Each structure stands twice: as structure tokens, then as C-alpha cells.
Amino acid sequence: MDMLNKIEQWIDKTNTDYKSQRVCCSQFKNEFADFYPLDFLNDAFYVVVNNIPKPDFAELHAMGLSDFIDMDAAGITYKNTYYVLPHMLDNLRVHFHELVHVAQWAELGSIAFMQRYMSEIQQVGYHNAPLELMAYELDAHFADAGKGINVPKYVANSL
């Protein structure tokens, strides 16, 4: 089994393990009305966890992804579900950011998203990875009370 399939199996198991704790992002329908359509929010979820789950495989460390795996993250997205730490629960910007990643996962598909994300981190590092830069730029636009844009469409047109 190749690494991407191994990671996807881990993601699917993680999302299944936490399924009963998921909260639907439709609760943000008012805050994010000008940015995320309700049907998108209805199919996106978050889970509050004390420790961000990450696939800590030796092969990923060997690929040069140790900094990412060991990084203290406020949240992480796997497909249509993202995980946040308790102290970030009320931080709309974190939710907004992770929902950008939900849109990226949906647009690219699992394998293509993982390939691209890992390649970007290997080549330019987490802080300069284009998928991350897109999420940070969009969450900053939201935080600055920027004009509403349909984020899933923006993501689809930008990838």
C-alpha cells in the first residue's frame, strides 16, 4: 500500500472514530453567510479535541515532514471534518480557515489534495505552501470584514 492510501485509511478511521463528537458547521450560517453557502456548511463538521490528531508515520518523517507533524497546530482538516483545540472553539477565524481547507479537499479530492499539500510543504515549507497561503489570505479577508465572496467557488477557480 502506498503512503497516500495509508494516510487516507488513517484519516477515514480517525473521522469515523470521532463521528459521534462532530458538530455541523451550519451553526455558522449567520457569521459566514456571505462566504459559505448553507449546503456547504451542512456537509462540513468540526470536532473539539485536546490533541490534534495527525498521522505520525515514520515514512512521513523520512519524507521531511517532521516539522509539520510536530507543529503545534490550532486545527487540522481531514476531508469534510476538521479538528480544533478547546481554546480555539470560539475563534471564528480558525473555523473560517479550516473551512477553506474543507473546500480544497472537496475540489481536489483526497489523494490529489494530500499529494499537493505534502509536496508544497516539502518544497516551500508550511508557511509558504500555496494551499495554506490561500486559507490564511481568505481568513484575513474575513477577519478584516472584507466583502463577501463564495469561498468554495473561489477555491475551485483558484486551484
mmCIF file of C-alpha atoms in Angstrom:
data_model
loop_
_atom_site.group_PDB
_atom_site.id
_atom_site.type_symbol
_atom_site.label_atom_id
_atom_site.label_comp_id
_atom_site.label_asym_id
_atom_site.label_seq_id
_atom_site.Cartn_x
_atom_site.Cartn_y
_atom_site.Cartn_z
ATOM 1 C CA MET A 1 0.000 0.000 0.000
ATOM 2 C CA ASP A 2 1.383 3.355 -0.898
ATOM 3 C CA MET A 3 1.744 6.178 1.608
ATOM 4 C CA LEU A 4 -1.225 8.246 0.371
ATOM 5 C CA ASN A 5 -3.593 5.289 0.687
ATOM 6 C CA LYS A 6 -2.191 4.554 4.147
ATOM 7 C CA ILE A 7 -2.825 8.176 5.189
ATOM 8 C CA GLU A 8 -6.325 8.138 3.703
ATOM 9 C CA GLN A 9 -7.178 4.956 5.619
ATOM 10 C CA TRP A 10 -5.894 6.619 8.800
ATOM 11 C CA ILE A 11 -7.998 9.736 8.040
ATOM 12 C CA ASP A 12 -11.126 7.685 7.394
ATOM 13 C CA LYS A 13 -10.619 5.762 10.634
ATOM 14 C CA THR A 14 -9.989 8.996 12.571
ATOM 15 C CA ASN A 15 -13.102 10.647 11.136
ATOM 16 C CA THR A 16 -15.144 7.529 11.922
ATOM 17 C CA ASP A 17 -13.762 7.325 15.468
ATOM 18 C CA TYR A 18 -14.827 10.931 16.143
ATOM 19 C CA LYS A 19 -18.105 10.854 14.191
ATOM 20 C CA SER A 20 -20.284 10.925 17.308
ATOM 21 C CA GLN A 21 -18.495 14.088 18.505
ATOM 22 C CA ARG A 22 -18.828 16.047 15.264
ATOM 23 C CA VAL A 23 -20.637 19.377 15.239
ATOM 24 C CA CYS A 24 -22.213 20.591 11.997
ATOM 25 C CA CYS A 25 -20.811 23.856 10.665
ATOM 26 C CA SER A 26 -24.321 25.024 9.745
ATOM 27 C CA GLN A 27 -24.182 26.694 13.165
ATOM 28 C CA PHE A 28 -22.018 29.343 11.434
ATOM 29 C CA LYS A 29 -24.657 30.089 8.794
ATOM 30 C CA ASN A 30 -25.136 33.663 10.029
ATOM 31 C CA GLU A 31 -21.477 34.515 10.667
ATOM 32 C CA PHE A 32 -20.313 33.040 7.351
ATOM 33 C CA ALA A 33 -23.444 33.752 5.246
ATOM 34 C CA ASP A 34 -21.598 35.899 2.713
ATOM 35 C CA PHE A 35 -18.755 33.400 2.350
ATOM 36 C CA TYR A 36 -20.009 29.818 2.616
ATOM 37 C CA PRO A 37 -23.312 28.561 1.158
ATOM 38 C CA LEU A 38 -25.557 26.745 3.625
ATOM 39 C CA ASP A 39 -25.354 23.479 1.670
ATOM 40 C CA PHE A 40 -21.552 23.606 2.030
ATOM 41 C CA LEU A 41 -21.804 24.259 5.794
ATOM 42 C CA ASN A 42 -24.362 21.454 6.172
ATOM 43 C CA ASP A 43 -21.749 18.995 4.892
ATOM 44 C CA ALA A 44 -18.825 20.307 6.966
ATOM 45 C CA PHE A 45 -18.096 19.373 10.564
ATOM 46 C CA TYR A 46 -15.698 20.087 13.385
ATOM 47 C CA VAL A 47 -14.585 18.199 16.455
ATOM 48 C CA VAL A 48 -13.110 19.716 19.603
ATOM 49 C CA VAL A 49 -10.114 17.666 20.758
ATOM 50 C CA ASN A 50 -7.435 18.087 23.405
ATOM 51 C CA ASN A 51 -4.776 16.873 20.982
ATOM 52 C CA ILE A 52 -4.848 17.470 17.229
ATOM 53 C CA PRO A 53 -4.801 14.045 15.535
ATOM 54 C CA LYS A 54 -2.027 13.625 12.977
ATOM 55 C CA PRO A 55 -0.779 10.577 11.083
ATOM 56 C CA ASP A 56 2.572 10.130 12.786
ATOM 57 C CA PHE A 57 4.096 7.591 10.389
ATOM 58 C CA ALA A 58 7.851 7.046 10.177
ATOM 59 C CA GLU A 59 7.615 7.346 6.385
ATOM 60 C CA LEU A 60 6.287 10.907 6.702
ATOM 61 C CA HIS A 61 9.237 11.883 8.887
ATOM 62 C CA ALA A 62 11.564 10.287 6.325
ATOM 63 C CA MET A 63 9.922 12.449 3.636
ATOM 64 C CA GLY A 64 10.937 15.592 5.517
ATOM 65 C CA LEU A 65 7.537 16.350 7.052
ATOM 66 C CA SER A 66 8.621 16.161 10.711
ATOM 67 C CA ASP A 67 8.235 19.909 11.271
ATOM 68 C CA PHE A 68 4.626 19.756 10.092
ATOM 69 C CA ILE A 69 3.806 16.624 12.091
ATOM 70 C CA ASP A 70 5.398 18.037 15.238
ATOM 71 C CA MET A 71 3.969 21.557 14.791
ATOM 72 C CA ASP A 72 1.576 22.870 17.438
ATOM 73 C CA ALA A 73 -1.497 23.463 15.308
ATOM 74 C CA ALA A 74 -4.751 25.118 16.383
ATOM 75 C CA GLY A 75 -6.636 22.956 13.920
ATOM 76 C CA ILE A 76 -6.339 20.442 11.097
ATOM 77 C CA THR A 77 -8.707 19.355 8.352
ATOM 78 C CA TYR A 78 -9.350 15.861 7.027
ATOM 79 C CA LYS A 79 -11.833 15.824 4.171
ATOM 80 C CA ASN A 80 -15.064 17.471 5.395
ATOM 81 C CA THR A 81 -14.128 17.354 9.092
ATOM 82 C CA TYR A 82 -11.689 19.497 10.977
ATOM 83 C CA TYR A 83 -10.319 19.267 14.486
ATOM 84 C CA VAL A 84 -9.764 22.227 16.809
ATOM 85 C CA LEU A 85 -8.365 22.668 20.287
ATOM 86 C CA PRO A 86 -10.780 23.720 23.061
ATOM 87 C CA HIS A 87 -9.295 27.215 23.414
ATOM 88 C CA MET A 88 -9.980 27.825 19.702
ATOM 89 C CA LEU A 89 -13.640 26.828 19.829
ATOM 90 C CA ASP A 90 -14.908 30.413 19.788
ATOM 91 C CA ASN A 91 -12.329 31.681 17.294
ATOM 92 C CA LEU A 92 -14.310 32.266 14.093
ATOM 93 C CA ARG A 93 -11.153 32.922 12.126
ATOM 94 C CA VAL A 94 -9.850 29.403 12.870
ATOM 95 C CA HIS A 95 -13.174 27.886 11.792
ATOM 96 C CA PHE A 96 -13.129 30.017 8.638
ATOM 97 C CA HIS A 97 -9.559 28.941 7.851
ATOM 98 C CA GLU A 98 -10.283 25.247 8.302
ATOM 99 C CA LEU A 99 -13.406 25.543 6.137
ATOM 100 C CA VAL A 100 -11.184 26.838 3.327
ATOM 101 C CA HIS A 101 -9.316 23.533 3.631
ATOM 102 C CA VAL A 102 -12.632 21.626 3.549
ATOM 103 C CA ALA A 103 -13.319 23.371 0.222
ATOM 104 C CA GLN A 104 -9.813 22.495 -1.032
ATOM 105 C CA TRP A 105 -10.253 18.832 -0.092
ATOM 106 C CA ALA A 106 -13.653 18.784 -1.847
ATOM 107 C CA GLU A 107 -12.332 20.419 -5.003
ATOM 108 C CA LEU A 108 -9.120 18.411 -5.361
ATOM 109 C CA GLY A 109 -10.227 15.069 -3.930
ATOM 110 C CA SER A 110 -8.380 13.238 -1.169
ATOM 111 C CA ILE A 111 -5.367 11.828 -2.978
ATOM 112 C CA ALA A 112 -4.706 14.948 -5.060
ATOM 113 C CA PHE A 113 -5.091 17.198 -2.008
ATOM 114 C CA MET A 114 -2.661 15.114 0.053
ATOM 115 C CA GLN A 115 -0.135 14.914 -2.799
ATOM 116 C CA ARG A 116 -0.236 18.649 -3.356
ATOM 117 C CA TYR A 117 -0.219 19.597 0.324
ATOM 118 C CA MET A 118 2.715 17.343 1.160
ATOM 119 C CA SER A 119 4.647 18.446 -1.929
ATOM 120 C CA GLU A 120 4.110 22.120 -1.112
ATOM 121 C CA ILE A 121 5.322 21.656 2.467
ATOM 122 C CA GLN A 122 8.364 19.721 1.258
ATOM 123 C CA GLN A 123 9.239 22.344 -1.344
ATOM 124 C CA VAL A 124 8.490 25.655 0.381
ATOM 125 C CA GLY A 125 7.525 24.846 3.976
ATOM 126 C CA TYR A 126 4.204 25.146 5.762
ATOM 127 C CA HIS A 127 4.152 28.960 5.976
ATOM 128 C CA ASN A 128 4.763 29.387 2.237
ATOM 129 C CA ALA A 129 2.645 26.499 0.980
ATOM 130 C CA PRO A 130 0.112 27.857 -1.548
ATOM 131 C CA LEU A 131 -2.811 25.902 -0.071
ATOM 132 C CA GLU A 132 -2.037 27.396 3.355
ATOM 133 C CA LEU A 133 -1.451 30.867 1.930
ATOM 134 C CA MET A 134 -4.880 30.732 0.285
ATOM 135 C CA ALA A 135 -6.518 29.788 3.595
ATOM 136 C CA TYR A 136 -4.626 32.484 5.515
ATOM 137 C CA GLU A 137 -5.428 35.150 2.907
ATOM 138 C CA LEU A 138 -9.122 34.280 2.953
ATOM 139 C CA ASP A 139 -9.371 34.123 6.748
ATOM 140 C CA ALA A 140 -7.599 37.502 6.956
ATOM 141 C CA HIS A 141 -10.075 38.931 4.430
ATOM 142 C CA PHE A 142 -12.939 37.649 6.599
ATOM 143 C CA ALA A 143 -11.339 38.959 9.812
ATOM 144 C CA ASP A 144 -10.899 42.392 8.215
ATOM 145 C CA ALA A 145 -14.651 42.494 7.454
ATOM 146 C CA GLY A 146 -13.922 42.149 3.760
ATOM 147 C CA LYS A 147 -16.606 41.912 1.133
ATOM 148 C CA GLY A 148 -18.288 38.527 0.996
ATOM 149 C CA ILE A 149 -17.129 36.029 -1.590
ATOM 150 C CA ASN A 150 -18.304 32.498 -2.237
ATOM 151 C CA VAL A 151 -15.289 30.661 -0.827
ATOM 152 C CA PRO A 152 -15.961 27.215 -2.365
ATOM 153 C CA LYS A 153 -16.297 28.828 -5.817
ATOM 154 C CA TYR A 154 -13.213 30.961 -5.208
ATOM 155 C CA VAL A 155 -11.250 27.851 -4.215
ATOM 156 C CA ALA A 156 -12.494 25.939 -7.273
ATOM 157 C CA ASN A 157 -11.480 28.768 -9.584
ATOM 158 C CA SER A 158 -8.081 29.258 -7.900
ATOM 159 C CA LEU A 159 -6.794 25.684 -7.796
#
